[in-house]
Amino acid sequence: MTKIKRLKWGVTIAAAQTEGAYDIDGRGASIWDTFTEKSYKIKDGSNAKIATDFYHKFKEDIDLAVDIGLQIFRFSISWSRILPEGIGEINPQGIKFYNQVIDYCIQVGIEPWITAYHWDLPQKLQDKGGWTNREIVNWYAVYVAILRDHFADRVTHWILINEGIVCIGGGYFLGVHAPGKRGIRNFISSTHHLLLAQAKGFTVLKEKSGLQVGTAVSCTKIEPYGNTIRDRVAANKIDALMNRLFIEPHLGLGYPDGDLPFLKRISKYYKEGDLEALKTDFDFIGIQTYTREVVKAAWYIPYLGAIQIKSQNRNVTPSVMGWETYPEGAQYFLERFAKYDSNKPLWLSECGMALAADEDDQERINYYQKIIKITETVSHKGINLKGVLLWTLVDNFEWAEGYIPKFGIVRFDRKTLQRQIKKSGLWFKKYLSEIK
Ligand code: NOJ
């Protein structure tokens, strides 16, 4: 039997979901500040002006992660805290804040990881078209260079862009996430520019030696509703959209427009050399997975030709997110990504379970037990899995779902801002101390 290397365990958080302090110390507005002004866009009418106040409570949160025994603290940088206008003047107080976070992690013995972009574009850049404007490739490169120059002396692991499909699909196709844009033209131009930006960001970071630079890909297992050719074709289309579009162009496989023909329209936005420029030999790939979807052929749905069978209409209990909780997807995607390149280091850079406030946290323990089992199975199979980052530490602002879903292993009281480790957090603490 292959000897399993010990995996690393950590946690992931994101600036827009936790920091709060939205107008403090020179921070500029982000598209999520603007989007949440329309409170009807958010299920509980909330916003992230305060969120979990990580800006002021970061030491407490990092201490909690250390106390639980986690080894990695992955956080994202708010672009508009560093560059209030998106480009131009650097905000020294923004640099200072993240220096403090990084230094504190190092001081207490947890490894800081940076996500350069986790969906909170500066509003000033959105005013210029945001991801639909090809200039963003340069804006992003300049931003990443600033992060590199200030933080890469102490941070080795970098994730360039978090979940392109959710960012662009939600924000520029369906309009359910900031900036609330819709339509095919917005979607395909933004997709191409985001991928180009990520590829360029990679070369910018790699100008400094010794860094480990990767991406984080949203992965949702897609299954056909019926065993018919039409449903299988529909499932392949949605799979191309959800699971291949934001990784295959980087792997040199081009856009998956064979299975999803409308992607051919992206070529309208190509410039000479783009497909080559997209190729990126990431040092690692982060897989992020939560759920599974079942789809059925539907000729009347433009571009996609498929509809989703909602989880409440299937034989599963939907979580408070409305989706099926599906830890098994972790195994499926780790095996699938290993087929692209069996040597490439893989991380489960996010996984987790949403519960409602009144649901039993034991469910989360059961979920993570399944994840642990899967990590053992895939490691025995020789898959190059390096570790797992939990989503998430403290319950926080879940985008359009507001504060309703609870993903944390630490409870959070919005009135008092107090944190309290949940049963699942204590369970993790015990587990991590046992595998040491
Ligand atoms: C993935 C995203 O990266 C994160 O921001 C979000 O909160 C979780 N999924 C849960 O939906």
Short mmCIF file of C-alpha atoms and ligand atoms in Angstrom, two decimals:
data_model
loop_
_atom_site.label_atom_id
_atom_site.label_comp_id
_atom_site.label_asym_id
_atom_site.label_seq_id
_atom_site.Cartn_x
_atom_site.Cartn_y
_atom_site.Cartn_z
CA MET A 1 0.00 0.00 0.00
CA THR A 2 1.26 3.51 -0.81
CA LYS A 3 2.32 5.31 2.30
CA ILE A 4 0.11 8.37 2.66
CA LYS A 5 1.95 11.61 3.17
CA ARG A 6 0.48 13.64 5.97
CA LEU A 7 -1.93 16.21 4.57
CA LYS A 8 -1.98 19.81 5.63
CA TRP A 9 -5.18 21.26 7.06
CA GLY A 10 -6.16 24.87 6.95
CA VAL A 11 -8.98 27.31 6.55
CA THR A 12 -10.11 29.79 3.89
CA ILE A 13 -11.76 33.16 4.36
CA ALA A 14 -12.43 36.07 1.97
CA ALA A 15 -12.16 39.83 2.46
CA ALA A 16 -15.65 40.81 1.27
CA GLN A 17 -17.25 38.19 3.49
CA THR A 18 -15.39 38.97 6.69
CA GLU A 19 -13.44 42.22 6.89
CA GLY A 20 -16.17 44.81 7.23
CA ALA A 21 -14.54 48.23 7.87
CA TYR A 22 -15.83 49.12 4.43
CA ASP A 23 -15.03 52.82 4.61
CA ILE A 24 -12.21 52.82 7.13
CA ASP A 25 -8.55 53.78 6.65
CA GLY A 26 -8.79 54.84 3.05
CA ARG A 27 -10.51 51.80 1.56
CA GLY A 28 -12.33 52.47 -1.72
CA ALA A 29 -15.74 51.00 -2.52
CA SER A 30 -16.01 47.56 -4.08
CA ILE A 31 -18.75 46.23 -6.37
CA TRP A 32 -20.16 44.32 -3.39
CA ASP A 33 -20.64 47.56 -1.44
CA THR A 34 -22.61 48.96 -4.36
CA PHE A 35 -24.53 45.75 -5.02
CA THR A 36 -25.67 45.34 -1.42
CA GLU A 37 -27.06 48.88 -1.42
CA LYS A 38 -29.95 47.28 -3.27
CA SER A 39 -30.93 45.25 -0.24
CA TYR A 40 -33.55 43.26 -2.18
CA LYS A 41 -30.68 41.55 -3.97
CA ILE A 42 -29.61 39.91 -0.70
CA LYS A 43 -31.87 37.31 0.85
CA ASP A 44 -31.93 38.79 4.35
CA GLY A 45 -31.48 42.38 3.13
CA SER A 46 -28.06 42.52 4.80
CA ASN A 47 -24.71 43.85 3.67
CA ALA A 48 -21.06 43.36 4.58
CA LYS A 49 -20.26 46.81 5.96
CA ILE A 50 -19.31 45.19 9.26
CA ALA A 51 -19.41 41.48 8.34
CA THR A 52 -17.46 39.63 11.04
CA ASP A 53 -15.24 42.68 11.58
CA PHE A 54 -12.15 40.67 10.73
CA TYR A 55 -10.47 44.02 10.13
CA HIS A 56 -10.41 44.61 13.86
CA LYS A 57 -10.63 41.02 15.07
CA PHE A 58 -8.07 39.32 12.88
CA LYS A 59 -5.86 38.35 15.79
CA GLU A 60 -8.73 36.67 17.57
CA ASP A 61 -9.62 34.70 14.43
CA ILE A 62 -6.06 33.67 13.70
CA ASP A 63 -5.72 32.59 17.34
CA LEU A 64 -8.83 30.46 16.96
CA ALA A 65 -7.44 28.77 13.85
CA VAL A 66 -4.20 28.05 15.68
CA ASP A 67 -6.05 26.79 18.74
CA ILE A 68 -8.01 24.36 16.56
CA GLY A 69 -4.69 23.10 15.21
CA LEU A 70 -4.98 24.36 11.63
CA GLN A 71 -1.73 24.95 9.75
CA ILE A 72 -2.79 27.27 6.93
CA PHE A 73 -4.69 30.54 7.02
CA ARG A 74 -5.86 31.49 3.54
CA PHE A 75 -7.33 34.99 3.27
CA SER A 76 -8.05 37.29 0.35
CA ILE A 77 -6.92 40.83 -0.26
CA SER A 78 -9.45 43.56 -0.88
CA TRP A 79 -8.23 45.22 -4.08
CA SER A 80 -9.89 48.53 -3.17
CA ARG A 81 -8.20 48.57 0.23
CA ILE A 82 -4.83 48.47 -1.54
CA LEU A 83 -5.82 50.63 -4.50
CA PRO A 84 -8.94 52.64 -3.63
CA GLU A 85 -9.38 53.65 -7.28
CA GLY A 86 -8.43 50.21 -8.57
CA ILE A 87 -5.34 51.71 -10.22
CA GLY A 88 -3.02 54.55 -9.29
CA GLU A 89 -2.35 55.59 -5.70
CA ILE A 90 -1.53 52.86 -3.20
CA ASN A 91 -3.27 53.16 0.17
CA PRO A 92 -0.50 52.67 2.78
CA GLN A 93 -3.04 51.76 5.45
CA GLY A 94 -4.23 48.88 3.29
CA ILE A 95 -0.69 47.58 2.96
CA LYS A 96 -0.24 48.01 6.70
CA PHE A 97 -3.35 45.99 7.51
CA TYR A 98 -2.31 42.96 5.46
CA ASN A 99 1.24 43.22 6.77
CA GLN A 100 -0.21 42.91 10.24
CA VAL A 101 -2.29 39.87 9.26
CA ILE A 102 0.70 38.16 7.65
CA ASP A 103 3.07 38.99 10.49
CA TYR A 104 0.61 37.81 13.08
CA CYS A 105 0.13 34.49 11.28
CA ILE A 106 3.88 33.98 11.22
CA GLN A 107 4.24 35.02 14.85
CA VAL A 108 1.70 32.47 16.07
CA GLY A 109 2.87 29.73 13.73
CA ILE A 110 0.24 29.40 11.01
CA GLU A 111 1.12 29.72 7.34
CA PRO A 112 -0.49 32.68 5.56
CA TRP A 113 -1.79 32.09 2.02
CA ILE A 114 -3.07 34.90 -0.16
CA THR A 115 -5.98 34.88 -2.58
CA ALA A 116 -5.35 37.91 -4.80
CA TYR A 117 -8.94 38.16 -6.06
CA HIS A 118 -12.06 36.84 -4.39
CA TRP A 119 -14.81 38.74 -6.26
CA ASP A 120 -14.62 42.25 -4.75
CA LEU A 121 -13.62 44.40 -7.72
CA PRO A 122 -13.04 48.10 -6.98
CA GLN A 123 -16.19 49.99 -8.01
CA LYS A 124 -14.05 52.51 -9.90
CA LEU A 125 -12.92 49.73 -12.23
CA GLN A 126 -16.47 48.51 -12.66
CA ASP A 127 -17.35 52.04 -13.72
CA LYS A 128 -14.96 51.44 -16.61
CA GLY A 129 -16.63 48.14 -17.52
CA GLY A 130 -14.96 45.85 -14.98
CA TRP A 131 -14.15 42.42 -16.36
CA THR A 132 -15.78 43.26 -19.71
CA ASN A 133 -13.01 45.77 -20.39
CA ARG A 134 -9.84 44.16 -21.71
CA GLU A 135 -7.79 46.80 -19.91
CA ILE A 136 -8.46 44.80 -16.76
CA VAL A 137 -5.71 42.40 -17.74
CA ASN A 138 -3.24 45.23 -17.12
CA TRP A 139 -5.07 46.58 -14.07
CA TYR A 140 -4.94 43.15 -12.48
CA ALA A 141 -1.26 42.67 -13.39
CA VAL A 142 -0.33 45.97 -11.77
CA TYR A 143 -2.35 45.10 -8.65
CA VAL A 144 -0.72 41.67 -8.39
CA ALA A 145 2.74 43.21 -8.80
CA ILE A 146 1.98 45.48 -5.84
CA LEU A 147 0.93 42.50 -3.74
CA ARG A 148 4.08 40.64 -4.77
CA ASP A 149 6.35 43.57 -3.92
CA HIS A 150 4.82 44.03 -0.48
CA PHE A 151 3.91 40.54 0.69
CA ALA A 152 5.78 37.85 -1.25
CA ASP A 153 8.81 38.11 1.03
CA ARG A 154 6.72 36.30 3.68
CA VAL A 155 3.91 34.58 1.75
CA THR A 156 4.84 31.60 -0.40
CA HIS A 157 1.45 30.25 -1.52
CA TRP A 158 -0.73 32.38 -3.76
CA ILE A 159 -4.11 31.77 -5.37
CA LEU A 160 -4.64 34.21 -8.21
CA ILE A 161 -8.39 34.18 -8.80
CA ASN A 162 -11.03 32.38 -6.78
CA GLU A 163 -13.75 30.48 -8.68
CA GLY A 164 -13.90 32.28 -12.03
CA ILE A 165 -17.16 30.62 -13.02
CA VAL A 166 -19.05 31.79 -9.94
CA CYS A 167 -17.56 35.27 -10.15
CA ILE A 168 -18.33 35.76 -13.85
CA GLY A 169 -21.39 33.48 -14.06
CA GLY A 170 -23.05 35.09 -11.05
CA GLY A 171 -21.88 38.64 -11.69
CA TYR A 172 -21.90 39.02 -15.49
CA PHE A 173 -24.33 36.34 -16.80
CA LEU A 174 -27.11 35.78 -14.28
CA GLY A 175 -26.78 39.08 -12.44
CA VAL A 176 -27.32 37.48 -9.02
CA HIS A 177 -23.91 38.57 -7.73
CA ALA A 178 -22.13 41.92 -7.98
CA PRO A 179 -21.98 43.82 -10.26
CA GLY A 180 -25.38 42.40 -11.30
CA LYS A 181 -24.75 42.34 -15.04
CA ARG A 182 -26.44 39.89 -17.35
CA GLY A 183 -26.19 38.53 -20.83
CA ILE A 184 -24.06 36.54 -23.13
CA ARG A 185 -21.83 39.37 -24.31
CA ASN A 186 -20.91 40.38 -20.78
CA PHE A 187 -20.28 36.76 -19.91
CA ILE A 188 -17.99 35.77 -22.73
CA SER A 189 -15.92 38.94 -22.77
CA SER A 190 -15.46 38.81 -18.99
CA THR A 191 -14.55 35.15 -19.08
CA HIS A 192 -11.80 35.71 -21.62
CA HIS A 193 -10.41 38.74 -19.81
CA LEU A 194 -10.45 37.05 -16.41
CA LEU A 195 -8.52 34.09 -17.76
CA LEU A 196 -6.02 36.34 -19.53
CA ALA A 197 -5.61 38.35 -16.33
CA GLN A 198 -5.03 35.22 -14.31
CA ALA A 199 -2.39 34.00 -16.78
CA LYS A 200 -0.64 37.36 -16.69
CA GLY A 201 -0.86 37.50 -12.90
CA PHE A 202 0.94 34.16 -12.84
CA THR A 203 3.92 35.49 -14.78
CA VAL A 204 3.98 38.61 -12.61
CA LEU A 205 4.16 36.58 -9.40
CA LYS A 206 6.68 34.13 -10.82
CA GLU A 207 9.10 36.98 -11.41
CA LYS A 208 9.93 36.35 -7.78
CA SER A 209 11.53 32.98 -7.26
CA GLY A 210 10.34 30.45 -4.74
CA LEU A 211 6.62 31.20 -4.91
CA GLN A 212 3.94 28.54 -5.28
CA VAL A 213 1.24 30.05 -7.46
CA GLY A 214 -2.08 28.42 -8.24
CA THR A 215 -5.74 28.94 -8.98
CA ALA A 216 -8.95 27.84 -7.27
CA VAL A 217 -11.58 26.20 -9.46
CA SER A 218 -15.23 25.77 -8.56
CA CYS A 219 -16.26 22.18 -9.27
CA THR A 220 -19.84 20.90 -9.34
CA LYS A 221 -20.58 17.32 -10.32
CA ILE A 222 -23.13 17.39 -13.16
CA GLU A 223 -25.37 14.42 -13.86
CA PRO A 224 -27.97 13.85 -16.58
CA TYR A 225 -31.55 13.52 -15.36
CA GLY A 226 -32.42 10.64 -17.64
CA ASN A 227 -30.30 8.12 -19.42
CA THR A 228 -31.07 9.63 -22.81
CA ILE A 229 -28.66 11.06 -25.35
CA ARG A 230 -30.33 14.45 -25.09
CA ASP A 231 -29.93 14.62 -21.33
CA ARG A 232 -26.35 13.43 -21.56
CA VAL A 233 -25.54 16.09 -24.15
CA ALA A 234 -27.17 18.66 -21.87
CA ALA A 235 -25.10 17.44 -18.93
CA ASN A 236 -21.90 17.68 -20.99
CA LYS A 237 -22.73 21.27 -21.89
CA ILE A 238 -23.24 22.30 -18.30
CA ASP A 239 -20.18 20.36 -17.23
CA ALA A 240 -18.10 22.25 -19.82
CA LEU A 241 -19.44 25.52 -18.48
CA MET A 242 -19.12 24.77 -14.79
CA ASN A 243 -16.04 22.57 -14.57
CA ARG A 244 -13.87 23.02 -17.66
CA LEU A 245 -14.20 26.58 -18.92
CA PHE A 246 -12.06 28.13 -16.19
CA ILE A 247 -9.24 25.60 -16.22
CA GLU A 248 -8.82 23.98 -19.65
CA PRO A 249 -7.69 27.11 -21.53
CA HIS A 250 -4.88 27.42 -18.94
CA LEU A 251 -3.91 23.79 -19.48
CA GLY A 252 -3.46 24.43 -23.20
CA LEU A 253 -6.68 22.60 -24.10
CA GLY A 254 -8.46 25.68 -25.43
CA TYR A 255 -12.03 26.62 -24.67
CA PRO A 256 -14.40 23.62 -24.36
CA ASP A 257 -16.49 24.85 -27.30
CA GLY A 258 -16.90 21.37 -28.77
CA ASP A 259 -19.30 20.47 -25.98
CA LEU A 260 -20.59 24.01 -25.50
CA PRO A 261 -20.79 25.63 -28.96
CA PHE A 262 -21.80 29.12 -27.84
CA LEU A 263 -18.28 29.54 -26.44
CA LYS A 264 -17.09 29.84 -30.05
CA ARG A 265 -18.23 33.44 -29.75
CA ILE A 266 -15.34 34.11 -27.41
CA SER A 267 -13.12 34.19 -30.50
CA LYS A 268 -14.61 37.61 -31.22
CA TYR A 269 -12.56 38.87 -28.28
CA TYR A 270 -9.30 37.10 -29.21
CA LYS A 271 -6.24 39.06 -30.11
CA GLU A 272 -3.20 37.56 -31.72
CA GLY A 273 -1.42 35.21 -29.33
CA ASP A 274 -4.20 35.05 -26.72
CA LEU A 275 -4.64 31.28 -26.71
CA GLU A 276 -0.93 30.87 -26.18
CA ALA A 277 -0.92 33.53 -23.47
CA LEU A 278 -3.63 31.65 -21.57
CA LYS A 279 -1.41 28.61 -21.06
CA THR A 280 -0.29 28.60 -17.46
CA ASP A 281 1.72 25.95 -15.71
CA PHE A 282 0.32 26.50 -12.22
CA ASP A 283 2.37 25.17 -9.33
CA PHE A 284 -0.82 23.71 -7.90
CA ILE A 285 -4.55 23.63 -8.56
CA GLY A 286 -7.16 24.18 -5.88
CA ILE A 287 -10.41 22.27 -6.21
CA GLN A 288 -13.45 23.72 -4.45
CA THR A 289 -16.57 21.62 -4.30
CA TYR A 290 -19.82 21.59 -2.39
CA THR A 291 -22.68 20.20 -4.40
CA ARG A 292 -23.99 18.20 -7.34
CA GLU A 293 -26.51 19.25 -9.98
CA VAL A 294 -28.81 17.20 -12.14
CA VAL A 295 -29.76 18.62 -15.55
CA LYS A 296 -32.24 17.84 -18.26
CA ALA A 297 -32.28 18.81 -21.94
CA ALA A 298 -34.41 21.87 -22.65
CA TRP A 299 -34.33 23.15 -26.25
CA TYR A 300 -35.99 26.42 -25.24
CA ILE A 301 -33.15 27.57 -22.96
CA PRO A 302 -30.87 29.80 -25.03
CA TYR A 303 -27.18 28.90 -25.34
CA LEU A 304 -27.26 26.11 -22.79
CA GLY A 305 -30.16 23.91 -23.93
CA ALA A 306 -30.46 22.54 -20.42
CA ILE A 307 -32.34 23.13 -17.20
CA GLN A 308 -31.40 22.28 -13.68
CA ILE A 309 -33.65 19.93 -11.69
CA LYS A 310 -33.75 21.68 -8.36
CA SER A 311 -32.68 19.63 -5.39
CA GLN A 312 -36.11 19.97 -3.74
CA ASN A 313 -37.54 18.12 -6.75
CA ARG A 314 -35.09 15.29 -6.38
CA ASN A 315 -34.72 12.64 -3.78
CA VAL A 316 -32.34 14.67 -1.61
CA THR A 317 -32.62 17.02 1.33
CA PRO A 318 -31.53 20.45 0.19
CA SER A 319 -29.28 22.40 2.52
CA VAL A 320 -30.05 25.96 3.55
CA MET A 321 -28.17 26.98 0.37
CA GLY A 322 -30.88 25.22 -1.61
CA TRP A 323 -28.28 22.80 -2.90
CA GLU A 324 -27.54 19.18 -2.17
CA THR A 325 -24.56 18.78 0.15
CA TYR A 326 -22.27 16.42 -1.75
CA PRO A 327 -18.88 15.59 -0.20
CA GLU A 328 -18.46 12.72 -2.70
CA GLY A 329 -17.73 15.36 -5.35
CA ALA A 330 -14.32 15.81 -3.74
CA GLN A 331 -13.25 12.31 -4.74
CA TYR A 332 -14.75 12.62 -8.19
CA PHE A 333 -12.92 15.87 -8.95
CA LEU A 334 -9.60 14.95 -7.38
CA GLU A 335 -9.54 11.85 -9.59
CA ARG A 336 -10.68 13.80 -12.62
CA PHE A 337 -8.12 16.59 -12.21
CA ALA A 338 -5.36 14.06 -11.63
CA LYS A 339 -6.13 12.81 -15.15
CA TYR A 340 -5.11 16.18 -16.61
CA ASP A 341 -1.68 15.75 -15.03
CA SER A 342 -0.99 13.16 -12.37
CA ASN A 343 2.04 15.07 -11.05
CA LYS A 344 0.34 18.38 -10.50
CA PRO A 345 -0.09 19.09 -6.77
CA LEU A 346 -3.78 19.36 -5.92
CA TRP A 347 -5.43 20.96 -2.95
CA LEU A 348 -8.98 20.82 -1.76
CA SER A 349 -8.78 24.58 -1.34
CA GLU A 350 -12.38 24.87 -0.13
CA CYS A 351 -15.03 22.46 1.01
CA GLY A 352 -17.70 22.77 3.63
CA MET A 353 -21.32 22.40 4.60
CA ALA A 354 -24.01 25.04 5.03
CA LEU A 355 -26.39 24.67 7.94
CA ALA A 356 -29.22 26.89 9.13
CA ALA A 357 -28.85 28.51 12.55
CA ASP A 358 -31.09 25.91 14.17
CA GLU A 359 -29.59 22.82 12.53
CA ASP A 360 -27.38 20.38 14.40
CA ASP A 361 -23.67 20.99 13.91
CA GLN A 362 -23.14 17.22 14.15
CA GLU A 363 -24.10 17.19 10.45
CA ARG A 364 -20.96 19.17 9.72
CA ILE A 365 -18.86 16.67 11.64
CA ASN A 366 -20.38 13.86 9.58
CA TYR A 367 -19.64 15.81 6.42
CA TYR A 368 -15.99 16.35 7.31
CA GLN A 369 -15.62 12.71 8.33
CA LYS A 370 -16.61 11.83 4.78
CA ILE A 371 -14.09 14.33 3.42
CA ILE A 372 -11.34 12.81 5.57
CA LYS A 373 -12.20 9.35 4.30
CA ILE A 374 -12.02 10.61 0.74
CA THR A 375 -8.60 12.18 1.32
CA GLU A 376 -7.39 8.80 2.56
CA THR A 377 -8.88 6.94 -0.39
CA VAL A 378 -7.42 9.25 -3.02
CA SER A 379 -4.04 9.39 -1.31
CA HIS A 380 -3.92 5.58 -1.34
CA LYS A 381 -4.68 5.74 -5.05
CA GLY A 382 -1.56 7.86 -5.46
CA ILE A 383 -3.32 11.15 -6.19
CA ASN A 384 -1.09 14.09 -5.45
CA LEU A 385 -3.36 15.73 -2.88
CA LYS A 386 -1.46 18.08 -0.58
CA GLY A 387 -4.08 19.23 1.84
CA VAL A 388 -7.53 20.55 2.65
CA LEU A 389 -8.71 24.06 3.47
CA LEU A 390 -12.07 24.27 5.22
CA TRP A 391 -14.77 26.73 4.28
CA THR A 392 -14.84 28.31 6.73
CA LEU A 393 -13.59 29.47 10.10
CA VAL A 394 -16.23 31.93 11.36
CA ASP A 395 -19.82 32.08 9.99
CA ASN A 396 -19.87 35.04 7.61
CA PHE A 397 -21.53 36.97 4.79
CA GLU A 398 -22.57 34.41 2.21
CA TRP A 399 -22.98 36.80 -0.73
CA ALA A 400 -26.57 36.94 -2.06
CA GLU A 401 -27.66 34.57 0.72
CA GLY A 402 -26.68 37.11 3.38
CA TYR A 403 -25.96 35.70 6.83
CA ILE A 404 -28.53 32.90 6.64
CA PRO A 405 -26.27 29.94 5.75
CA LYS A 406 -23.72 29.04 8.39
CA PHE A 407 -20.55 27.47 7.00
CA GLY A 408 -18.25 28.08 9.97
CA ILE A 409 -16.73 25.80 12.55
CA VAL A 410 -16.94 28.89 14.76
CA ARG A 411 -20.26 30.56 15.60
CA PHE A 412 -20.60 34.31 15.25
CA ASP A 413 -23.05 36.62 16.96
CA ARG A 414 -23.81 39.58 14.70
CA LYS A 415 -24.88 41.81 17.60
CA THR A 416 -21.93 41.30 19.90
CA LEU A 417 -19.43 40.17 17.24
CA GLN A 418 -18.51 37.36 19.61
CA ARG A 419 -17.05 34.10 18.34
CA GLN A 420 -17.56 30.69 19.90
CA ILE A 421 -16.07 27.42 18.69
CA LYS A 422 -18.80 25.00 17.59
CA LYS A 423 -18.96 21.30 18.27
CA SER A 424 -17.44 20.76 14.82
CA GLY A 425 -14.54 23.08 15.66
CA LEU A 426 -13.85 21.15 18.86
CA TRP A 427 -14.13 17.91 16.94
CA PHE A 428 -11.55 19.16 14.44
CA LYS A 429 -9.27 20.23 17.24
CA LYS A 430 -9.31 16.69 18.62
CA TYR A 431 -8.86 15.12 15.17
CA LEU A 432 -5.93 17.38 14.29
CA SER A 433 -4.21 16.75 17.61
CA GLU A 434 -4.54 12.99 17.07
CA ILE A 435 -2.97 12.97 13.58
CA LYS A 436 -0.03 15.17 14.60
C1 NOJ B 1 -17.06 29.26 -2.62
C2 NOJ B 1 -16.66 30.70 -2.47
O1 NOJ B 1 -15.30 30.83 -2.75
C3 NOJ B 1 -16.97 31.27 -1.09
O2 NOJ B 1 -16.81 32.65 -1.15
C4 NOJ B 1 -18.36 30.86 -0.66
O3 NOJ B 1 -18.72 31.45 0.55
C5 NOJ B 1 -18.43 29.35 -0.58
N1 NOJ B 1 -18.20 28.82 -1.90
C6 NOJ B 1 -19.77 28.82 -0.08
O4 NOJ B 1 -20.77 29.12 -0.98
#
